[in-house]
Short mmCIF file of C-alpha atoms and ligand atoms in Angstrom, two decimals:
data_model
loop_
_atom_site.label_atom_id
_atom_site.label_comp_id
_atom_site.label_asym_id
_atom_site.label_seq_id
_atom_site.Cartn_x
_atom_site.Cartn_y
_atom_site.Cartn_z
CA UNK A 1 5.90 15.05 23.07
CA UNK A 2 8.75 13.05 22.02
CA UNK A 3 8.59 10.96 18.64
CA UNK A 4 9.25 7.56 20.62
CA UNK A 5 5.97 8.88 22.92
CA UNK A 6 4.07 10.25 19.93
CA UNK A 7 4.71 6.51 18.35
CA UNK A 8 3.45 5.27 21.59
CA UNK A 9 0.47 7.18 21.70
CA UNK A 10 -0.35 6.22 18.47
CA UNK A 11 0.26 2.43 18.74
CA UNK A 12 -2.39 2.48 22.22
CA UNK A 13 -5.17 4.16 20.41
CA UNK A 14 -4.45 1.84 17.57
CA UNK A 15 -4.91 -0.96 19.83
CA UNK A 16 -8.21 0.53 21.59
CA UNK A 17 -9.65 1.19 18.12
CA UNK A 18 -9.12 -2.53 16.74
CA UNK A 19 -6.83 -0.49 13.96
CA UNK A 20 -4.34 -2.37 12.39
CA UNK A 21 -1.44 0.87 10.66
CA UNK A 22 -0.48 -0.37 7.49
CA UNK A 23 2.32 1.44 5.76
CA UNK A 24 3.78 1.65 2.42
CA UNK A 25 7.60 1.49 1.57
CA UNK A 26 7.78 4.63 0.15
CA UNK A 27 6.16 6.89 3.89
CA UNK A 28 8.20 8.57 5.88
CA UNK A 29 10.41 6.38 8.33
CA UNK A 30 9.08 7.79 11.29
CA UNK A 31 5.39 6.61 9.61
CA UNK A 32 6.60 3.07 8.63
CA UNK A 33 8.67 2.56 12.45
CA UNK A 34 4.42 2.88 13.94
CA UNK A 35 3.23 0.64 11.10
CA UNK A 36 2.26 -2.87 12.04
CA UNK A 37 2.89 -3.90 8.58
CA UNK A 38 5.47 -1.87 5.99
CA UNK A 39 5.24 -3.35 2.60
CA UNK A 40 3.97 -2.77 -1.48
CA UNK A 41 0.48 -1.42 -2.21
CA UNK A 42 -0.68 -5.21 -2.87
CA UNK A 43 1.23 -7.31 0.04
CA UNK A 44 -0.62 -4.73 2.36
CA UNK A 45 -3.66 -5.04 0.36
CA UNK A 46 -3.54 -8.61 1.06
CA UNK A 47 -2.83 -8.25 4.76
CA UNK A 48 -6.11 -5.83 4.98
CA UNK A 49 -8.07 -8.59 3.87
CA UNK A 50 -6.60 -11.47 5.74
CA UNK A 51 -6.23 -9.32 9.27
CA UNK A 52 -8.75 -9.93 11.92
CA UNK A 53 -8.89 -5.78 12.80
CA UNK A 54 -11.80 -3.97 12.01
CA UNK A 55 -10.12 -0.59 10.85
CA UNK A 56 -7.35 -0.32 8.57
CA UNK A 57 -5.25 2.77 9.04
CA UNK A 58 -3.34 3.15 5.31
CA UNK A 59 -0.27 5.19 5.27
CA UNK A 60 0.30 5.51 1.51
CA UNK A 61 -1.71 7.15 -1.23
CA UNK A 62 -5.03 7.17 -2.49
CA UNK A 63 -5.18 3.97 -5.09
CA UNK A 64 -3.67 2.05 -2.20
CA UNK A 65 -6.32 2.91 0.45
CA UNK A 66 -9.09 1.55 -2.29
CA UNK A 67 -7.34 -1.50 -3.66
CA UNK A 68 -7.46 -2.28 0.69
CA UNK A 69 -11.15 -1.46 0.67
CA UNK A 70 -11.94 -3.42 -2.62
CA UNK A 71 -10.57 -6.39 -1.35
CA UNK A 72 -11.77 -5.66 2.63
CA UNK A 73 -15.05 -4.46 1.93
CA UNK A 74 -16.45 -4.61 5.45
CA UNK A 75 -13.35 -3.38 7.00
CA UNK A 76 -13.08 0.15 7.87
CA UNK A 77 -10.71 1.55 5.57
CA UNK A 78 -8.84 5.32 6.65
CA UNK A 79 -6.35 7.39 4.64
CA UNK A 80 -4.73 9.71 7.17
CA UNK A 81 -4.31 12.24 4.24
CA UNK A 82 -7.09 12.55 2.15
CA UNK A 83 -5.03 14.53 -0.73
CA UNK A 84 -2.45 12.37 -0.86
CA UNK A 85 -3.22 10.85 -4.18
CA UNK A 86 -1.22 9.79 -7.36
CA UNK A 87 -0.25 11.87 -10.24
CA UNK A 88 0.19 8.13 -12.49
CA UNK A 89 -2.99 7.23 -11.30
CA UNK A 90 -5.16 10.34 -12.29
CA UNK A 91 -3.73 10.14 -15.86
CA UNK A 92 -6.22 7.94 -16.93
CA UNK A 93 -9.85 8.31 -16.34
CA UNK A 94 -12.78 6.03 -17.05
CA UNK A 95 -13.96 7.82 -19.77
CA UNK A 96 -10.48 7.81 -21.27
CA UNK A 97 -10.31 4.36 -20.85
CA UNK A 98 -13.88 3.71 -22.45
CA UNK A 99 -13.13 5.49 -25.38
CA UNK A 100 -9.39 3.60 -25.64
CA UNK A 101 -11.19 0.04 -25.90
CA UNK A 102 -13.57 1.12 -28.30
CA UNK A 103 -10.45 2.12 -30.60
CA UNK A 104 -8.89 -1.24 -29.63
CA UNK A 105 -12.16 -3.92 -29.86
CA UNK A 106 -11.45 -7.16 -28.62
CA UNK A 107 -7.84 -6.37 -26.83
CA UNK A 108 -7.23 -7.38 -23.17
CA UNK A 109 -6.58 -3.93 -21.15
CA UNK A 110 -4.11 -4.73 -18.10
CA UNK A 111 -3.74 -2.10 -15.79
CA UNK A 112 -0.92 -0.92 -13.38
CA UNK A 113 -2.57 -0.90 -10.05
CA UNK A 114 -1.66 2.54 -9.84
CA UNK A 115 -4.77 3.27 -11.12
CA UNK A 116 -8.62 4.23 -9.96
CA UNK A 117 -10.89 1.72 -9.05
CA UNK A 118 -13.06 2.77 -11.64
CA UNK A 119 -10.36 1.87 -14.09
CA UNK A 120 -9.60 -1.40 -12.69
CA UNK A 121 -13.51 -1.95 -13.11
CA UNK A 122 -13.02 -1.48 -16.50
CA UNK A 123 -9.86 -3.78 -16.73
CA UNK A 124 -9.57 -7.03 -17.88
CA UNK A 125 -6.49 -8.01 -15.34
CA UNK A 126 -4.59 -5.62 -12.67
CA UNK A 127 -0.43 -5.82 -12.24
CA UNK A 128 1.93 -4.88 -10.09
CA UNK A 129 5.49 -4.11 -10.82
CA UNK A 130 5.93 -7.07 -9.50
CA UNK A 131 4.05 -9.27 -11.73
CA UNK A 132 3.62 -7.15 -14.95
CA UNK A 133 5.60 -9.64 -17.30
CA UNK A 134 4.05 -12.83 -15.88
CA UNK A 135 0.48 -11.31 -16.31
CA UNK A 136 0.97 -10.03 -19.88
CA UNK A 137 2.67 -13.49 -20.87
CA UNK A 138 -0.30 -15.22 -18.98
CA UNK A 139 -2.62 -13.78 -21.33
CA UNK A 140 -1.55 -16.24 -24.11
CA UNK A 141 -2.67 -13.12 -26.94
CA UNK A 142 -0.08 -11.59 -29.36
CA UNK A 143 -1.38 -8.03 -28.42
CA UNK A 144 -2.26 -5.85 -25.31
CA UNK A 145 -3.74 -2.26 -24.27
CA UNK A 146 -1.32 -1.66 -20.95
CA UNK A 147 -2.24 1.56 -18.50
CA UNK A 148 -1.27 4.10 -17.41
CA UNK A 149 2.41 3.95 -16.85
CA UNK A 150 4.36 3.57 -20.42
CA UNK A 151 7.63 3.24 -18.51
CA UNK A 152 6.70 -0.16 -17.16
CA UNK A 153 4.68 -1.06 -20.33
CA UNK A 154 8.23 -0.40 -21.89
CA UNK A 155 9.93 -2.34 -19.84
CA UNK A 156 7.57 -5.17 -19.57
CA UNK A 157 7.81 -5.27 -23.45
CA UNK A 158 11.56 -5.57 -23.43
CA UNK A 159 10.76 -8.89 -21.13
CA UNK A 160 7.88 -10.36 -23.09
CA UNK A 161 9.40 -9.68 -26.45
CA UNK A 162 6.15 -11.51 -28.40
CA UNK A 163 3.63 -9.92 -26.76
CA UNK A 164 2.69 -5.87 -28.63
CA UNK A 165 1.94 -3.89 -25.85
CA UNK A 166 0.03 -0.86 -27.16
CA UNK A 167 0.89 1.79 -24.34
CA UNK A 168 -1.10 4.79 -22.26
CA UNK A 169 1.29 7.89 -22.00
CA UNK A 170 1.34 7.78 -18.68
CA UNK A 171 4.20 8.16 -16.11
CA UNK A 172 5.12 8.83 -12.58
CA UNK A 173 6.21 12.29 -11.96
CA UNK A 174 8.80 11.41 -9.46
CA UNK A 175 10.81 8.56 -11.30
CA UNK A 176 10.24 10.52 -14.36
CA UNK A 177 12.41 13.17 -13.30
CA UNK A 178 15.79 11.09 -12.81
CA UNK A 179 18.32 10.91 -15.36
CA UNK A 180 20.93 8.66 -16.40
CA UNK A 181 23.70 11.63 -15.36
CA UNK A 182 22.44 10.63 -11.56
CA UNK A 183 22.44 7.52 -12.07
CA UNK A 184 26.07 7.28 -13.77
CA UNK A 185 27.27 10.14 -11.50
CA UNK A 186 26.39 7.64 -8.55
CA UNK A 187 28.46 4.68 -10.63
CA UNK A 188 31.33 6.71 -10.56
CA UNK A 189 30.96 7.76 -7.00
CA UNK A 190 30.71 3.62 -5.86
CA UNK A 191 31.64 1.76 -7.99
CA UNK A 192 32.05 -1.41 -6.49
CA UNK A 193 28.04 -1.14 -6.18
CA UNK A 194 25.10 -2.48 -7.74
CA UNK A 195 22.43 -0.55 -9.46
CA UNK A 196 18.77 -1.65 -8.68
CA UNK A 197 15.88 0.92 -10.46
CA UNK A 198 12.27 0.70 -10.42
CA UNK A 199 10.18 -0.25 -13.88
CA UNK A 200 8.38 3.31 -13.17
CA UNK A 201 11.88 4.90 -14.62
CA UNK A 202 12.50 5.95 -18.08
CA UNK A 203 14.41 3.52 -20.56
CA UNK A 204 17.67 5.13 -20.55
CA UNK A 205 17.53 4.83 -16.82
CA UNK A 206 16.92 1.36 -16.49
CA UNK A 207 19.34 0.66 -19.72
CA UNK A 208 21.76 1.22 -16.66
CA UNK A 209 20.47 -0.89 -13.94
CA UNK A 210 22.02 -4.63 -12.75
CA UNK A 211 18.45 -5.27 -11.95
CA UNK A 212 14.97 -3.78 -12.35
CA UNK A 213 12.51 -4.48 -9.57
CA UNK A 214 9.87 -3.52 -7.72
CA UNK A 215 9.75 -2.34 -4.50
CA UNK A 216 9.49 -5.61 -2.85
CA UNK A 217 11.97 -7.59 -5.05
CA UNK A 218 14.69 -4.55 -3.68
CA UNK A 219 14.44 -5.65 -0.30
CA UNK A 220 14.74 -9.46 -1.15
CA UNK A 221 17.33 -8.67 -3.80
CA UNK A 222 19.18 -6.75 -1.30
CA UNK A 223 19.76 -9.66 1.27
CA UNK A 224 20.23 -12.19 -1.01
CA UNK A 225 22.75 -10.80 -3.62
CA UNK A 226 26.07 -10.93 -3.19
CA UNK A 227 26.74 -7.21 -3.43
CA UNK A 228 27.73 -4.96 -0.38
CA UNK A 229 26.63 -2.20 -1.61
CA UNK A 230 23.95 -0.82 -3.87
CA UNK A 231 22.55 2.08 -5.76
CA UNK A 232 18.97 2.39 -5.00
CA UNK A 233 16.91 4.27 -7.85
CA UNK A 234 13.31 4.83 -6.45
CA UNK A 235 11.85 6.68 -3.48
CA UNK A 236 14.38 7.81 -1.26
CA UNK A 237 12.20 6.04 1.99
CA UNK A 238 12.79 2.90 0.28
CA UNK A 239 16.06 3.32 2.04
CA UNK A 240 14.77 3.28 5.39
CA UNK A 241 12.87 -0.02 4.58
CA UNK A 242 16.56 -1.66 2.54
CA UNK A 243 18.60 -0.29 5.74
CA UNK A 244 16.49 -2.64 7.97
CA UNK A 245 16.06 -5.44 6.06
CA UNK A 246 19.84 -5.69 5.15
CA UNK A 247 21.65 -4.01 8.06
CA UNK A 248 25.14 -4.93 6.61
CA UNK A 249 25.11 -3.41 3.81
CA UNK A 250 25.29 0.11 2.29
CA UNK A 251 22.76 1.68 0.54
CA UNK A 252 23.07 5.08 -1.58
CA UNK A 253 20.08 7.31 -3.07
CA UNK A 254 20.47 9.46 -5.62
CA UNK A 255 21.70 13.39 -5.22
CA UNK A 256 19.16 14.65 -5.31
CA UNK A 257 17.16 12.18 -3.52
CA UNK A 258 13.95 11.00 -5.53
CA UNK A 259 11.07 11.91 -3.34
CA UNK A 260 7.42 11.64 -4.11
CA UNK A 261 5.32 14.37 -2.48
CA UNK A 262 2.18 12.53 -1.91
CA UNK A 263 3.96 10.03 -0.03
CA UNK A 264 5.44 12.88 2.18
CA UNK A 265 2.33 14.50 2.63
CA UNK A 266 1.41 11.99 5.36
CA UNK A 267 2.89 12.97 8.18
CA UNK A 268 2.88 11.05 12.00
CA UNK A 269 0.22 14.31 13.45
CA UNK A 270 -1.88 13.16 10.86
CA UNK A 271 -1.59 9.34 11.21
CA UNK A 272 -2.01 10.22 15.46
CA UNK A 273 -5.89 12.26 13.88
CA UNK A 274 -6.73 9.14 11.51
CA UNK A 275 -6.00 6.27 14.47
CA UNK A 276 -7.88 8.61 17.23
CA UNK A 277 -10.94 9.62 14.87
CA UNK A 278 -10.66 6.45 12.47
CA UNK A 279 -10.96 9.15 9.53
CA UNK A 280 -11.40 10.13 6.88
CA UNK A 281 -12.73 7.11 5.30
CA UNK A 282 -12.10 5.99 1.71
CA UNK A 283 -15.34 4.27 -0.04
CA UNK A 284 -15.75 2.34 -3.43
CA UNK A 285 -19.35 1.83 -4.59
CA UNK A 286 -20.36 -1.69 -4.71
CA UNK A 287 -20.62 -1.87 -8.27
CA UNK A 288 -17.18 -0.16 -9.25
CA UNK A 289 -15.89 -2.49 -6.30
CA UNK A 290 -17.54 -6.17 -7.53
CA UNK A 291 -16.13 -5.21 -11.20
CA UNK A 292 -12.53 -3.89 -9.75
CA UNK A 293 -12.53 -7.22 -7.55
CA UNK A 294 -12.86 -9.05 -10.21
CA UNK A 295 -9.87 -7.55 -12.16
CA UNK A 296 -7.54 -7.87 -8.65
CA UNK A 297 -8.73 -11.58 -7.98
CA UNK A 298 -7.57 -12.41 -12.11
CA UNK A 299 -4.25 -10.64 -10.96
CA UNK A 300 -3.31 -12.71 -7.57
CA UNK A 301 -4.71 -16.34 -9.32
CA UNK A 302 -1.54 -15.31 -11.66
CA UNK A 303 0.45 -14.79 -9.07
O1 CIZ B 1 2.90 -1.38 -5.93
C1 CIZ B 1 3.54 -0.62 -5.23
O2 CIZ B 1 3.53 -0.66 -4.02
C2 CIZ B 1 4.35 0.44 -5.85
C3 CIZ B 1 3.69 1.69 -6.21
C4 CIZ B 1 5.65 0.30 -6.08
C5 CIZ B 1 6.38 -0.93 -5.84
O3 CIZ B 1 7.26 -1.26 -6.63
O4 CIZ B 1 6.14 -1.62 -4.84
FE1 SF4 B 2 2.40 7.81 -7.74
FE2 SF4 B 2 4.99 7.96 -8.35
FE3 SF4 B 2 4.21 8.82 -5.98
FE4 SF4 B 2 4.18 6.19 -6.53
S1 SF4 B 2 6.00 7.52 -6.39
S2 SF4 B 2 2.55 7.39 -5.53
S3 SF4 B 2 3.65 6.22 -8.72
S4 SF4 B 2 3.61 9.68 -7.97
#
């Protein structure tokens, strides 16, 4: 089979299954081109609760498959990939986090929602890397616990300067491991291009940025600025998604290329066994899930 007929395949069962394919930005293209929607993990959160499908096929990684299910509850909710989890994510448990408060009584905890849903249960308010400074500074308190991802606690204090943010050592393996020599070795490659890097990256990376954003605020950044050409530092499939939304310009990755394996490890074979089977399935017990909600609801009345 072909990859256009594969695609096809897929899309038909899809549509006899009352699936809706969401994707993530960071999948393989070939995985986002048979998505319905391609997007963050909470924009396709939001359109698994507000679609009228019954099953929600999630291309992305395990935190994103149960933020979809926390807010869908009676949807069907399949990750084609059942390993495909998130190294930031599993670096803080519940018990971690239990014993964390008790050192810090009476602080707000916001949490990354790279995270478990028993985490978020135990949260006070989720954000994104898209909201992170507007939810600390919504807080109105003078000091915050902030899991599990120090980078973007880091950065997030360097943009709400009167806020303490009291940090988990936490980081993503994958923007962990670039380095400023990439990043100025790309510079001096094109230099007439702008530099956009993702909060996950360390300090000295993002002390070399034009602009830090999230996933989502690349691709609006990219066809609004004024820049031809840009530097992306994230995901290399990010790419993909900045190549279609601003066909005009030029987009470089890094050498070498960040990738993230659990993103990879989704492949279109197994998206073609999830649509057909509608499995595996990923569950949140009501309890963890009422108490997560709660967190995620706090997060999206912010904005
Ligand atoms: O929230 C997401 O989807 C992640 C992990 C990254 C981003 O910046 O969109
Ligand atoms: Fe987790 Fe990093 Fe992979 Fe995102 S890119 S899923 S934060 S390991």
């Amino acid at each position: 089979m072909t990859l256009e007929e594969t695609q096809k395949a897929i899309r038909a069962s899809a549509a006899s299954h009352d699936a809706v394919i969401l994707a993530h930005n960071y999948q393989r293209p070939e995985v986002q081109d048979v998505a319905d929607f391609v997007g963050d993990s909470l924009g396709l959160s939001r359109t698994a609760a507000d679609t009228d499908a019954q099953a929600i096929v999630f291309c992305g990684v395990h935190f994103m498959a149960e933020t979809a299910k926390i807010l869908a509850p009676g949807k069907t909710v399949v990750l084609p990939e059942m390993k495909a989890g998130c190294p930031m994510a599993d670096m803080i448990t519940a018990p971690q986090l239990v014993a964390w408060k008790e050192r810090y009584p009476g602080l707000p905890v916001v949490t990354y929602v790279n995270s478990s849903a028993e985490v978020k249960a135990l949260t006070d308010v989720c954000c994104t890397s898209a909201n992170a400074p507007q939810v600390v500074r919504s807080l109105g308190v003078d000091r915050v616990l902030f899991a599990p991802d120090r980078n973007l606690a880091h950065w997030v204090s360097s943009r709400v300067p009167e806020v303490e943010i009291i940090a988990w050592p936490g980081f993503c393996p994958t923007h962990e491991r670039i380095t400023p020599e990439q990043v100025l070795a790309a510079r001096a490659a094109h230099p007439d291009a702008a530099v956009m890097a993702h909060p996950e990256c360390r300090p000295s990376v993002l002390d070399l940025a034009d602009a830090v954003l999230s996933t989502s605020g690349m691709l609006r950044y990219a066809a609004s600025s004024p820049a031809r050409e840009f530097i992306v530092v994230t995901e290399e499939a990010l790419m993909h998604g900045l190549c279609r939304a601003a066909p005009e310009k030029t987009f470089w990755t890094l050498d070498p290329p960040p990738a993230c394996p659990n993103m990879k490890s989704t492949t279109l074979e197994k998206v073609r066994a999830a649509v057909d089977r509608l499995e595996p399935r990923v569950e949140v017990p009501e309890d963890v899930r009422r108490a997560a909600l709660a967190a995620v609801e706090r997060m999206i009345a912010i904005g």
